[in-house]
Short mmCIF file of C-alpha atoms in Angstrom, two decimals:
data_model
loop_
_atom_site.label_atom_id
_atom_site.label_comp_id
_atom_site.label_asym_id
_atom_site.label_seq_id
_atom_site.Cartn_x
_atom_site.Cartn_y
_atom_site.Cartn_z
CA MET Q 89 2.13 39.85 -42.06
CA LYS Q 90 4.45 38.96 -44.92
CA ALA Q 91 3.42 38.41 -48.47
CA PHE Q 92 2.47 34.84 -49.30
CA SER Q 93 4.74 34.60 -52.31
CA GLY Q 94 6.83 36.64 -54.69
CA THR Q 95 8.17 38.91 -51.99
CA ASP Q 96 10.74 41.40 -53.05
CA ASP Q 97 11.45 45.04 -52.34
CA THR Q 98 9.18 46.29 -55.10
CA SER Q 99 6.22 44.23 -54.03
CA ASP Q 100 6.83 45.25 -50.41
CA ALA Q 101 6.80 48.89 -51.47
CA ARG Q 102 3.70 48.33 -53.56
CA ARG Q 103 1.96 46.62 -50.67
CA GLY Q 104 2.83 49.66 -48.59
CA LEU Q 105 1.36 51.96 -51.22
CA MET Q 106 -1.85 49.97 -51.57
CA GLY Q 107 -2.26 49.73 -47.83
CA ALA Q 108 -1.76 53.47 -47.39
CA LEU Q 109 -4.36 54.20 -50.07
CA ALA Q 110 -6.83 51.74 -48.53
CA LEU Q 111 -6.45 53.32 -45.10
CA ALA Q 112 -6.81 56.86 -46.46
CA SER Q 113 -10.04 58.75 -46.04
CA GLY Q 114 -11.87 58.77 -49.38
CA LYS Q 115 -12.30 62.51 -49.21
CA LEU Q 116 -8.64 63.32 -48.64
CA LEU Q 117 -7.53 60.80 -51.24
CA ALA Q 118 -9.81 62.42 -53.82
CA GLU Q 119 -8.45 65.85 -52.92
CA ARG Q 120 -4.85 64.75 -53.29
CA TYR Q 121 -5.57 62.87 -56.50
CA ALA Q 122 -7.18 65.99 -57.94
CA THR Q 123 -3.83 67.78 -57.67
CA ILE Q 124 -2.19 65.37 -60.15
CA GLU Q 125 -5.13 64.08 -62.14
CA ALA Q 126 -4.85 66.54 -65.03
CA GLU Q 127 -1.20 65.69 -65.68
CA VAL Q 128 -1.13 61.91 -65.43
CA PRO Q 129 -1.85 59.36 -68.16
CA PRO Q 130 -5.50 58.38 -67.87
CA ALA Q 131 -6.76 55.08 -66.52
CA ILE Q 132 -8.61 52.66 -68.75
CA ALA Q 133 -11.16 50.66 -66.77
CA VAL Q 134 -10.52 46.92 -66.90
CA ARG Q 135 -12.81 45.70 -64.15
CA GLY Q 136 -15.20 47.53 -61.86
CA PRO Q 137 -15.28 49.45 -59.68
CA GLU Q 138 -17.59 46.81 -58.22
CA VAL Q 139 -18.91 46.33 -54.72
CA GLY Q 140 -18.66 42.92 -53.14
CA LEU Q 141 -18.02 41.21 -49.84
CA VAL Q 142 -15.03 39.83 -48.06
CA MET Q 143 -15.55 37.30 -45.30
CA LEU Q 144 -13.56 38.58 -42.34
CA ARG Q 145 -11.96 35.93 -40.22
CA GLY Q 146 -10.89 35.89 -36.63
CA ARG Q 147 -8.88 33.34 -34.72
CA THR Q 148 -10.18 31.23 -31.86
CA GLY Q 149 -8.84 32.68 -28.64
CA GLY Q 150 -7.01 35.39 -30.61
CA SER Q 151 -4.38 33.25 -32.29
CA GLY Q 152 -5.84 29.78 -32.69
CA ALA Q 153 -7.73 28.25 -35.59
CA PRO Q 154 -9.52 30.67 -37.92
CA PHE Q 155 -13.29 31.18 -37.90
CA ASN Q 156 -15.63 33.28 -40.01
CA LEU Q 157 -16.48 36.41 -38.05
CA GLY Q 158 -18.73 38.16 -40.55
CA GLU Q 159 -18.53 39.93 -43.87
CA ALA Q 160 -17.50 43.44 -44.82
CA SER Q 161 -18.41 45.42 -47.90
CA VAL Q 162 -15.48 46.06 -50.21
CA THR Q 163 -14.95 47.72 -53.54
CA ARG Q 164 -12.48 46.53 -56.10
CA ALA Q 165 -11.26 48.07 -59.28
CA THR Q 166 -8.71 47.23 -61.91
CA VAL Q 167 -7.45 49.75 -64.44
CA LYS Q 168 -4.61 49.90 -66.90
CA LEU Q 169 -2.57 52.61 -68.51
CA GLU Q 170 -2.09 52.92 -72.23
CA SER Q 171 1.52 51.87 -71.61
CA GLY Q 172 0.28 48.57 -70.18
CA GLU Q 173 0.70 48.86 -66.41
CA VAL Q 174 -2.22 47.30 -64.56
CA GLY Q 175 -3.36 48.83 -61.29
CA HIS Q 176 -5.47 47.04 -58.68
CA ALA Q 177 -7.42 48.25 -55.71
CA LEU Q 178 -9.43 46.49 -53.04
CA VAL Q 179 -10.71 48.74 -50.28
CA LEU Q 180 -13.19 48.36 -47.43
CA GLY Q 181 -16.50 50.11 -47.95
CA ARG Q 182 -18.55 51.05 -50.97
CA ASP Q 183 -16.66 54.13 -52.13
CA THR Q 184 -16.28 53.36 -55.84
CA ARG Q 185 -14.46 56.61 -56.51
CA LYS Q 186 -11.87 55.76 -53.88
CA ALA Q 187 -11.30 52.31 -55.41
CA ARG Q 188 -10.93 53.73 -58.90
CA ILE Q 189 -8.47 56.37 -57.70
CA ALA Q 190 -6.47 53.81 -55.73
CA ALA Q 191 -6.27 51.50 -58.76
CA HIS Q 192 -5.16 54.36 -60.99
CA LEU Q 193 -2.49 55.42 -58.50
CA ASP Q 194 -1.30 51.82 -58.21
CA ALA Q 195 -0.87 51.68 -62.00
CA LEU Q 196 0.87 55.06 -62.17
CA TRP Q 197 3.16 54.19 -59.29
CA GLN Q 198 4.59 51.34 -61.38
CA ARG Q 199 5.94 53.94 -63.80
CA PRO Q 200 9.24 55.20 -62.41
CA GLU Q 201 8.65 58.78 -63.63
CA TRP Q 202 5.48 59.05 -61.53
CA ARG Q 203 6.47 57.16 -58.42
CA ASP Q 204 8.11 60.03 -56.53
CA ARG Q 205 5.36 62.43 -57.42
CA ILE Q 206 2.68 60.04 -56.15
CA ASP Q 207 4.62 59.33 -53.00
CA ARG Q 208 5.07 63.04 -52.35
CA ASP Q 209 1.71 64.44 -53.38
CA VAL Q 210 -0.62 61.63 -52.39
CA VAL Q 211 0.87 58.90 -50.23
CA GLU Q 212 2.75 61.10 -47.77
CA PRO Q 213 -0.20 63.42 -47.08
CA VAL Q 214 -2.66 60.55 -46.57
CA ARG Q 215 -0.16 58.71 -44.38
CA ALA Q 216 0.39 61.85 -42.31
CA ASP Q 217 -3.34 62.35 -41.93
CA ARG Q 218 -3.85 58.81 -40.75
CA ALA Q 219 -0.88 59.03 -38.39
CA GLU Q 220 -2.40 62.15 -36.84
CA THR Q 221 -5.80 60.49 -36.44
CA ALA Q 222 -4.17 57.46 -34.88
CA ARG Q 223 -2.04 59.59 -32.58
CA ALA Q 224 -5.08 61.54 -31.41
CA MET Q 225 -6.92 58.35 -30.53
CA ALA Q 226 -3.88 56.89 -28.79
CA GLU Q 227 -3.36 60.02 -26.72
CA GLU Q 228 -7.02 60.33 -25.81
CA THR Q 229 -6.99 56.67 -24.77
CA GLU Q 230 -3.76 57.17 -22.83
CA ALA Q 231 -5.45 59.87 -20.76
CA THR Q 232 -7.86 57.18 -19.51
CA ARG Q 233 -5.04 54.96 -18.23
CA VAL Q 234 -5.68 53.79 -14.69
CA ASP Q 235 -2.82 54.71 -12.40
CA PHE Q 236 -3.31 52.41 -9.46
CA PHE Q 237 -1.95 53.42 -6.14
CA THR Q 238 -2.07 51.48 -2.95
CA VAL Q 239 -3.64 53.07 0.05
CA VAL Q 240 -1.54 52.34 3.10
CA ARG Q 241 -3.75 51.46 6.00
CA GLY Q 242 -3.01 51.53 9.70
CA GLU Q 243 -0.16 53.24 11.45
CA ASP Q 244 3.51 52.64 10.90
CA MET X 149 -49.88 25.58 -45.37
CA TYR X 150 -49.80 28.67 -47.54
CA VAL X 151 -52.23 29.51 -50.27
CA ALA X 152 -52.28 32.42 -52.64
CA VAL X 153 -54.42 35.20 -51.27
CA LYS X 154 -55.45 38.05 -53.46
CA GLY X 155 -56.70 41.38 -52.36
CA GLY X 156 -55.42 44.09 -50.06
CA GLU X 157 -53.15 45.70 -52.65
CA VAL X 158 -54.53 49.15 -52.02
CA ALA X 159 -54.41 48.69 -48.28
CA ILE X 160 -50.78 47.57 -48.49
CA ARG X 161 -49.80 50.46 -50.72
CA ASN X 162 -51.42 52.95 -48.39
CA ALA X 163 -49.92 51.28 -45.32
CA HIS X 164 -46.44 51.66 -46.79
CA ARG X 165 -47.12 55.26 -47.63
CA LEU X 166 -48.29 55.78 -44.08
CA LEU X 167 -45.12 54.06 -42.84
CA ASP X 168 -43.02 56.49 -44.89
CA ASP X 169 -44.89 59.36 -43.30
CA ARG X 170 -44.59 58.10 -39.74
CA ARG X 171 -40.91 57.31 -40.28
CA ARG X 172 -40.27 60.87 -41.35
CA GLY X 173 -42.41 62.34 -38.57
CA ASP X 174 -42.85 66.07 -38.12
CA ARG X 175 -41.61 67.69 -41.33
CA SER X 176 -40.59 70.84 -39.48
CA VAL X 177 -37.93 68.77 -37.68
CA PRO X 178 -34.79 68.17 -39.79
CA ALA X 179 -34.42 64.63 -41.11
CA LEU X 180 -31.71 62.46 -39.54
CA THR X 181 -28.50 62.28 -41.51
CA LEU X 182 -26.39 59.15 -41.81
CA GLU X 183 -23.50 61.06 -40.25
CA GLN X 184 -25.68 61.77 -37.22
CA ILE X 185 -26.59 58.10 -36.89
CA THR X 186 -23.06 56.74 -37.37
CA GLY X 187 -21.62 59.49 -35.18
CA GLN X 188 -24.16 59.83 -32.40
CA LEU X 189 -25.88 56.44 -32.33
CA ALA X 190 -22.63 54.62 -32.97
CA LEU X 191 -23.34 51.68 -30.69
CA ALA X 192 -26.68 51.00 -32.37
CA VAL X 193 -24.80 50.99 -35.68
CA ASP X 194 -22.25 48.59 -34.20
CA ARG X 195 -24.95 46.23 -33.01
CA VAL X 196 -26.63 46.21 -36.40
CA MET X 197 -23.31 45.48 -38.13
CA ALA X 198 -22.46 42.69 -35.67
CA GLU X 199 -25.78 40.88 -35.86
CA GLY X 200 -26.34 41.79 -39.49
CA SER X 201 -22.93 40.16 -39.96
CA LEU X 202 -21.85 42.88 -42.35
CA TYR X 203 -19.30 45.55 -41.51
CA ASP X 204 -20.43 48.76 -43.18
CA PRO X 205 -21.32 51.63 -40.82
CA GLU X 206 -23.05 53.73 -43.45
CA LEU X 207 -25.28 50.88 -44.63
CA ALA X 208 -26.11 50.00 -41.04
CA ALA X 209 -27.09 53.65 -40.44
CA MET X 210 -29.35 53.59 -43.49
CA ALA X 211 -30.94 50.40 -42.24
CA ILE X 212 -31.53 51.90 -38.78
CA ARG X 213 -33.13 54.94 -40.32
CA GLN X 214 -35.30 52.87 -42.63
CA ALA X 215 -36.32 50.62 -39.73
CA ARG X 216 -37.28 53.64 -37.58
CA GLY X 217 -34.74 52.51 -34.98
CA ASP X 218 -36.05 48.92 -34.81
CA LEU X 219 -32.64 47.27 -34.64
CA ILE X 220 -33.77 43.74 -35.43
CA GLU X 221 -35.58 45.07 -38.50
CA ALA X 222 -32.38 46.93 -39.42
CA ILE X 223 -30.35 43.74 -38.94
CA PHE X 224 -32.79 41.96 -41.23
CA LEU X 225 -32.31 44.66 -43.89
CA LEU X 226 -28.54 44.34 -43.69
CA ARG X 227 -28.71 40.55 -43.98
CA ALA X 228 -30.94 40.89 -47.02
CA TYR X 229 -28.56 43.39 -48.59
CA ARG X 230 -25.57 41.10 -48.23
CA THR X 231 -27.28 38.41 -50.27
CA THR X 232 -27.25 40.77 -53.25
CA LEU X 233 -23.46 41.07 -53.33
CA PRO X 234 -20.86 38.64 -54.63
CA ARG X 235 -18.34 37.26 -52.13
CA LEU X 236 -14.88 38.06 -53.40
CA GLY X 237 -13.06 35.87 -50.89
CA PRO X 238 -11.97 35.60 -47.29
CA SER X 239 -9.66 37.92 -45.40
CA ARG X 240 -6.61 36.75 -43.58
CA PRO X 241 -7.49 36.15 -39.93
CA LEU X 242 -7.54 39.45 -38.04
CA ASP X 243 -4.61 39.91 -35.68
CA THR X 244 -6.17 41.27 -32.51
CA GLY X 245 -2.74 41.15 -30.88
CA ARG X 246 -1.80 44.13 -33.04
CA MET X 247 -4.92 46.13 -32.31
CA ARG X 248 -4.82 49.93 -32.08
CA ILE X 249 -6.23 50.01 -28.58
CA GLU X 250 -9.17 52.21 -27.68
CA ARG X 251 -10.01 50.42 -24.46
CA ARG X 252 -8.38 47.58 -22.63
CA ILE X 253 -9.16 46.26 -19.19
CA SER X 254 -8.51 43.17 -17.16
CA ALA X 255 -10.32 41.96 -14.07
CA THR X 256 -7.62 39.42 -13.31
CA TYR X 257 -4.43 41.49 -13.26
CA LYS X 258 -4.20 44.97 -11.84
CA ASP X 259 -0.76 45.67 -13.26
CA LEU X 260 -0.82 43.89 -16.58
CA PRO X 261 1.87 44.89 -19.08
CA GLY X 262 0.56 47.77 -21.16
CA GLY X 263 -1.78 48.81 -18.40
CA GLN X 264 -5.51 49.32 -18.13
CA LEU X 265 -7.09 51.91 -20.39
CA LEU X 266 -10.73 52.73 -19.78
CA GLY X 267 -11.48 54.41 -23.08
CA PRO X 268 -14.98 55.76 -23.79
CA THR X 269 -16.91 53.61 -21.29
CA PHE X 270 -20.28 53.80 -19.55
CA ASP X 271 -18.68 52.09 -16.54
CA TYR X 272 -18.55 54.31 -13.46
CA THR X 273 -21.17 56.67 -14.88
CA HIS X 274 -24.08 57.30 -12.51
CA ARG X 275 -26.73 55.94 -14.84
CA LEU X 276 -28.86 59.00 -14.20
CA ILE X 277 -30.39 60.74 -17.16
CA ASP X 278 -28.37 63.85 -17.76
CA PRO X 279 -30.54 66.94 -18.30
CA ALA X 280 -27.85 68.19 -20.67
CA MET X 281 -28.96 65.48 -23.11
CA ALA X 282 -32.13 67.48 -23.76
CA GLY X 283 -30.09 70.26 -25.28
CA ALA X 284 -26.98 70.75 -27.35
CA GLU X 285 -24.47 72.07 -24.88
CA PRO X 286 -20.91 72.31 -26.16
CA ILE X 287 -18.81 69.27 -25.29
CA GLU X 288 -15.20 69.59 -24.20
CA ALA X 289 -12.50 67.98 -26.31
CA PRO X 290 -11.12 64.85 -24.66
CA GLU X 291 -8.07 65.07 -22.45
CA ARG X 292 -4.88 63.91 -24.14
CA ARG X 293 -1.74 62.45 -22.71
CA PRO X 294 1.42 61.71 -24.68
CA CYS X 295 2.08 58.04 -25.17
CA HIS X 296 4.63 55.76 -26.67
CA PRO X 297 3.73 55.13 -30.29
CA ASP X 298 4.80 51.49 -30.23
CA SER X 299 3.05 50.44 -27.09
CA ASN X 300 2.84 46.70 -26.68
CA TRP X 301 -0.29 45.00 -25.45
CA PRO X 302 0.34 41.35 -24.66
CA ARG X 303 -2.82 39.34 -24.14
CA VAL X 304 -3.58 38.30 -20.60
CA THR X 305 -4.10 34.78 -21.87
CA ASP X 306 -0.56 34.80 -23.26
CA LEU X 307 0.80 35.77 -19.84
CA LEU X 308 -0.96 32.78 -18.30
CA GLY X 309 -0.07 30.65 -21.30
CA ASP X 310 3.63 31.31 -20.79
CA GLU X 311 3.34 29.47 -17.48
CA ASP X 312 1.07 26.81 -19.01
CA LEU X 313 -1.63 27.79 -16.52
CA ILE X 314 -4.27 28.14 -19.22
CA GLU X 315 -5.27 26.08 -22.20
CA PRO X 316 -3.85 27.25 -25.55
CA ASP X 317 -5.86 29.25 -28.10
CA GLY X 318 -7.43 26.26 -29.79
CA GLU X 319 -6.47 24.23 -32.80
CA GLY X 320 -8.75 23.49 -35.70
CA ALA X 321 -9.10 23.38 -39.45
CA GLU X 322 -7.30 26.08 -41.43
CA GLU X 323 -10.42 26.40 -43.60
CA PRO X 324 -13.28 27.04 -41.19
CA GLY X 325 -16.87 25.98 -41.82
CA ASP X 326 -19.21 28.73 -42.95
CA LEU X 327 -22.83 28.64 -41.87
CA THR X 328 -23.80 31.15 -44.56
CA ARG X 329 -22.74 28.60 -47.17
CA ASP X 330 -23.38 25.19 -45.67
CA PRO X 331 -26.24 24.09 -43.45
CA VAL X 332 -25.15 23.48 -39.87
CA SER X 333 -25.20 19.85 -38.80
CA PHE X 334 -24.84 18.84 -35.19
CA PRO X 335 -22.54 18.26 -33.47
CA THR X 336 -20.65 21.10 -35.09
CA ASP X 337 -17.24 22.56 -34.28
CA ARG X 338 -15.89 25.55 -32.45
CA ALA X 339 -15.33 27.64 -35.59
CA VAL X 340 -18.97 27.36 -36.65
CA ARG X 341 -20.14 28.04 -33.11
CA LEU X 342 -18.01 31.18 -32.96
CA GLN X 343 -19.45 32.37 -36.26
CA ALA X 344 -23.01 31.76 -35.08
CA LEU X 345 -22.39 33.49 -31.75
CA ALA X 346 -20.64 36.47 -33.35
CA ARG X 347 -23.82 37.20 -35.31
CA GLY X 348 -26.19 35.96 -32.63
CA ASP X 349 -28.72 38.13 -30.84
CA GLU X 350 -27.18 40.12 -28.03
CA GLY X 351 -30.23 39.79 -25.79
CA PHE X 352 -30.42 36.04 -26.24
CA LEU X 353 -26.72 35.54 -25.58
CA LEU X 354 -26.81 37.93 -22.64
CA ALA X 355 -29.62 35.93 -21.04
CA LEU X 356 -27.81 32.65 -21.66
CA GLY X 357 -24.51 34.05 -20.37
CA TYR X 358 -26.34 35.27 -17.29
CA SER X 359 -27.91 31.85 -16.83
CA THR X 360 -24.44 30.28 -16.66
CA GLN X 361 -23.51 32.69 -13.89
CA ARG X 362 -26.65 31.74 -11.99
CA GLY X 363 -25.78 28.08 -11.99
CA TYR X 364 -27.26 26.76 -15.23
CA GLY X 365 -23.97 25.46 -16.60
CA ARG X 366 -21.51 26.81 -14.10
CA THR X 367 -18.27 28.14 -15.59
CA HIS X 368 -16.99 30.42 -12.80
CA PRO X 369 -15.65 33.07 -15.16
CA PHE X 370 -13.24 35.97 -14.86
CA VAL X 371 -12.73 38.65 -17.46
CA GLY X 372 -9.13 37.98 -18.38
CA GLU X 373 -9.20 40.86 -20.79
CA ILE X 374 -11.49 43.00 -22.87
CA ARG X 375 -9.99 45.05 -25.65
CA ILE X 376 -11.66 47.36 -28.12
CA GLY X 377 -9.89 48.98 -31.01
CA PHE X 378 -8.98 48.88 -34.66
CA VAL X 379 -7.47 45.97 -36.53
CA VAL X 380 -6.14 45.95 -40.04
CA VAL X 381 -7.88 43.75 -42.60
CA GLU X 382 -5.55 41.91 -44.99
CA VAL X 383 -6.57 40.01 -48.07
CA ASP X 384 -4.48 37.82 -50.36
CA ILE X 385 -4.62 39.10 -53.91
CA PRO X 386 -3.94 36.25 -56.35
CA GLU X 387 -3.31 38.66 -59.25
CA LEU X 388 -0.47 40.22 -57.30
CA GLY X 389 0.89 37.21 -55.49
CA PHE X 390 0.85 39.00 -52.15
CA SER X 391 -1.53 40.19 -49.47
CA ILE X 392 -2.58 43.78 -49.04
CA CYS X 393 -4.21 45.82 -46.31
CA ILE X 394 -7.68 46.86 -47.44
CA GLY X 395 -8.61 48.99 -44.44
CA GLU X 396 -9.32 48.83 -40.76
CA ILE X 397 -12.31 47.82 -38.66
CA ARG X 398 -13.26 48.28 -35.04
CA VAL X 399 -13.78 45.11 -33.01
CA THR X 400 -14.30 44.10 -29.39
CA GLU X 401 -12.54 41.05 -28.04
CA CYS X 402 -13.20 39.32 -24.74
CA GLN X 403 -11.05 36.63 -23.19
CA MET X 404 -13.06 34.94 -20.48
CA VAL X 405 -10.94 32.84 -18.15
CA SER X 406 -12.85 29.95 -16.68
CA GLN X 407 -12.53 27.22 -14.10
CA PHE X 408 -9.81 24.67 -14.43
CA THR X 409 -9.85 21.32 -15.94
CA GLY X 410 -7.37 18.51 -15.83
CA ASN X 411 -7.20 14.81 -15.25
CA GLY X 412 -4.73 12.24 -14.05
CA SER X 413 -2.30 12.78 -16.90
CA GLU X 414 -2.85 16.51 -17.52
CA SER X 415 -2.08 19.18 -14.98
CA PRO X 416 -5.05 21.35 -14.04
CA ARG X 417 -5.25 24.64 -15.86
CA PHE X 418 -7.69 27.39 -16.67
CA THR X 419 -9.99 27.05 -19.62
CA ARG X 420 -11.38 29.90 -21.67
CA GLY X 421 -14.25 31.26 -23.66
CA TYR X 422 -13.70 33.63 -26.52
CA GLY X 423 -15.72 36.56 -27.79
CA LEU X 424 -15.06 38.67 -30.87
CA VAL X 425 -17.62 41.10 -32.20
CA PHE X 426 -17.76 43.88 -34.80
CA GLY X 427 -17.67 47.38 -33.38
CA GLN X 428 -17.75 48.48 -29.76
CA SER X 429 -19.95 45.77 -28.30
CA GLU X 430 -18.59 44.88 -24.91
CA ARG X 431 -21.71 43.32 -23.42
CA LYS X 432 -22.13 41.15 -26.50
CA ALA X 433 -18.47 40.07 -26.53
CA MET X 434 -18.69 39.11 -22.83
CA ALA X 435 -21.95 37.21 -23.28
CA MET X 436 -20.52 35.49 -26.33
CA SER X 437 -17.42 34.36 -24.44
CA LEU X 438 -19.52 32.98 -21.56
CA VAL X 439 -21.75 31.01 -23.89
CA GLU X 440 -18.81 29.92 -26.03
CA ARG X 441 -17.20 28.41 -22.93
CA ALA X 442 -20.43 26.79 -21.78
CA LEU X 443 -20.85 25.15 -25.19
CA ARG X 444 -17.51 23.40 -24.76
CA ALA X 445 -18.91 21.26 -21.94
CA GLU X 446 -18.42 18.04 -23.85
CA GLU X 447 -14.77 18.84 -24.50
CA PHE X 448 -14.15 19.02 -20.76
CA ASP X 449 -16.38 16.08 -19.78
CA GLU X 450 -18.76 18.42 -18.02
CA GLU X 451 -22.36 17.37 -17.50
CA ARG X 452 -24.57 18.94 -20.14
CA LEU X 453 -27.68 19.90 -18.26
CA ALA X 454 -28.24 23.61 -18.93
CA PRO X 455 -29.60 25.35 -22.01
CA ALA X 456 -26.37 27.33 -22.49
CA GLN X 457 -24.46 24.04 -22.85
CA ASP X 458 -26.79 22.70 -25.53
CA GLU X 459 -25.19 23.47 -28.86
CA GLU X 460 -28.25 22.72 -30.93
CA PHE X 461 -30.52 24.78 -28.70
CA VAL X 462 -28.18 27.78 -28.66
CA LEU X 463 -27.19 27.78 -32.31
CA GLU X 464 -30.69 27.13 -33.61
CA HIS X 465 -32.16 29.99 -31.59
CA CYS X 466 -29.49 32.68 -31.37
CA ASP X 467 -30.15 34.17 -34.79
CA ASN X 468 -32.66 36.96 -34.39
CA VAL X 469 -33.41 37.17 -38.12
CA ALA X 470 -34.41 33.52 -38.22
CA ALA X 471 -36.29 33.88 -34.95
CA THR X 472 -38.18 36.99 -35.95
CA GLY X 473 -38.99 35.47 -39.32
CA PHE X 474 -40.62 32.44 -37.77
CA VAL X 475 -42.38 34.28 -34.98
CA GLU X 476 -43.60 37.08 -37.24
CA HIS X 477 -44.76 34.76 -39.99
CA LEU X 478 -47.65 33.94 -37.69
CA LYS X 479 -49.11 37.27 -38.78
CA LEU X 480 -49.43 36.09 -42.35
CA PRO X 481 -52.74 34.68 -43.56
CA HIS X 482 -53.24 31.18 -42.23
CA TYR X 483 -56.88 31.15 -43.27
CA VAL X 484 -56.88 27.66 -44.73
CA ASP X 485 -54.84 26.23 -41.86
CA PHE X 486 -57.15 27.85 -39.43
CA GLN X 487 -60.29 26.71 -41.27
CA ALA X 488 -58.98 23.15 -41.13
CA GLU X 489 -58.35 23.49 -37.38
CA LEU X 490 -61.79 24.99 -36.92
CA GLU X 491 -63.40 22.19 -38.91
CA LEU X 492 -61.54 19.61 -36.82
CA LEU X 493 -62.56 21.32 -33.61
CA ARG X 494 -66.23 21.39 -34.72
CA ARG X 495 -66.10 17.72 -35.60
CA LEU X 496 -64.56 16.83 -32.23
CA ARG X 497 -67.25 18.81 -30.48
CA ARG X 498 -69.93 17.14 -32.56
CA GLU X 499 -68.56 13.70 -31.81
CA GLN X 500 -68.28 14.47 -28.13
CA GLU X 501 -71.87 15.70 -28.07
CA GLU X 502 -73.04 12.57 -29.84
CA ARG X 503 -71.13 10.42 -27.40
CA SER X 504 -72.55 12.18 -24.40
CA ARG X 505 -76.08 12.03 -25.88
CA ALA X 506 -75.64 8.32 -26.46
CA ALA X 507 -74.30 7.90 -22.93
CA GLN X 508 -77.25 9.86 -21.57
CA ALA X 509 -79.66 7.75 -23.55
CA ALA X 510 -77.96 4.57 -22.30
CA GLY X 511 -78.06 5.95 -18.77
CA ALA X 512 -81.75 6.73 -19.11
CA ASP X 513 -82.39 3.20 -20.39
CA GLU X 514 -80.52 1.74 -17.43
CA THR X 515 -82.45 3.91 -14.99
CA ARG X 516 -85.67 2.78 -16.59
CA GLU X 517 -84.59 -0.87 -16.36
CA VAL X 518 -83.66 -0.43 -12.72
CA ALA X 519 -86.98 1.29 -12.05
CA GLU X 520 -88.82 -1.53 -13.76
#
């Protein structure tokens, strides 16, 4: 789904970053973050991390009118760097550490001198981990594919 | 009528302490961990999330543990928890068309594009208790088969829709009603019904769905498609001016294809019922889609004779937290109510006795008169 406004390459890339961090396992994200934490400018908490709810919506019939399916717990955090960059995070679940880390990484990523390092040391490993998890599930599911064959009856 | 009742504090305190003890059970047996519950009782967790209407596997596991496995009690706990949290906003509607598929079957097309994938199903198991379940035998890793990473899974309903043989997905307001915010007034709309059914009691909906199959609101259904898997959750972030992915959840979707409708001007085509439920909850999604279709009776000028077609009946009774609250409140002290009933009953008895005594006396007088 495309952004609802202000779409440009940077915001597309930032959406990608934030999505990758949200989909990362909290444990792996914390591990990867620990490898850069000592070197990076610290985060100043602006808001949260706080736990709240998002109302998840479905669509009637799959792609019709929206309806409220039920809520999910989420955690959001906003931090800023001394240099002024503001980082946001909104992630499913109640892992406040994960939200704080994601917000800090989002702020750091806006600084050109940190972007490559974050991509390399955090984003790529968590993306690879998720891709592997997804591939495992897809392949396990694929092994349960029904291969129909028709039994020929009678004589030819 | 409720009145303040004092007393019983010590009994209550000790009862709760006893509950804690019984919940824990034999201390020489290790306590359950949340990982064990989410991992090994995953479908109980899914049910609690669906009917608790809150997607959070770890919280649902805590609730199940606290409730000693009483799932309705656990659902109640989850519902209560959600009231303590602020709502930050809605998500964008989930796109089940882009689901990472874990299971996908159709009872209407053998060779549907994308194929049929059984996934981790109870179907075709023998339903015999496996002695291995008494122990902890090692379990083989699942079989894997390479697959195309960008597999495409068109919906069965879209295949029929392309030929206009089925009604479209359903139009409605872009901003759906929310029964957690506004009281439901009848008649309501499809969006509110779907919300109520998605969090409705599985047993209740199963029984109602079954009733439609047995002739109480005939819908003649086919499972067009069931799919289970993960969908991405996207939320618009006003501060950023764009939407972001905040994670993924597992859902079950059921497209129930139902008997045709049509009239003079419209060509006949299939109708449908829709089911969408948190987690892996196939039975619930199927029951939901059956009832959802039955509740659309009015839309198709069908006679509304069966319970499953009665929107007010279904929506007012499908919530097991509301139902258990009202049924279980009968346990609470009703001493004054009951005393009033008792007093009334005694008075009625007294009056009846007086009447019958008077009648007897009158009868005796008559007899005497006749005798004289």
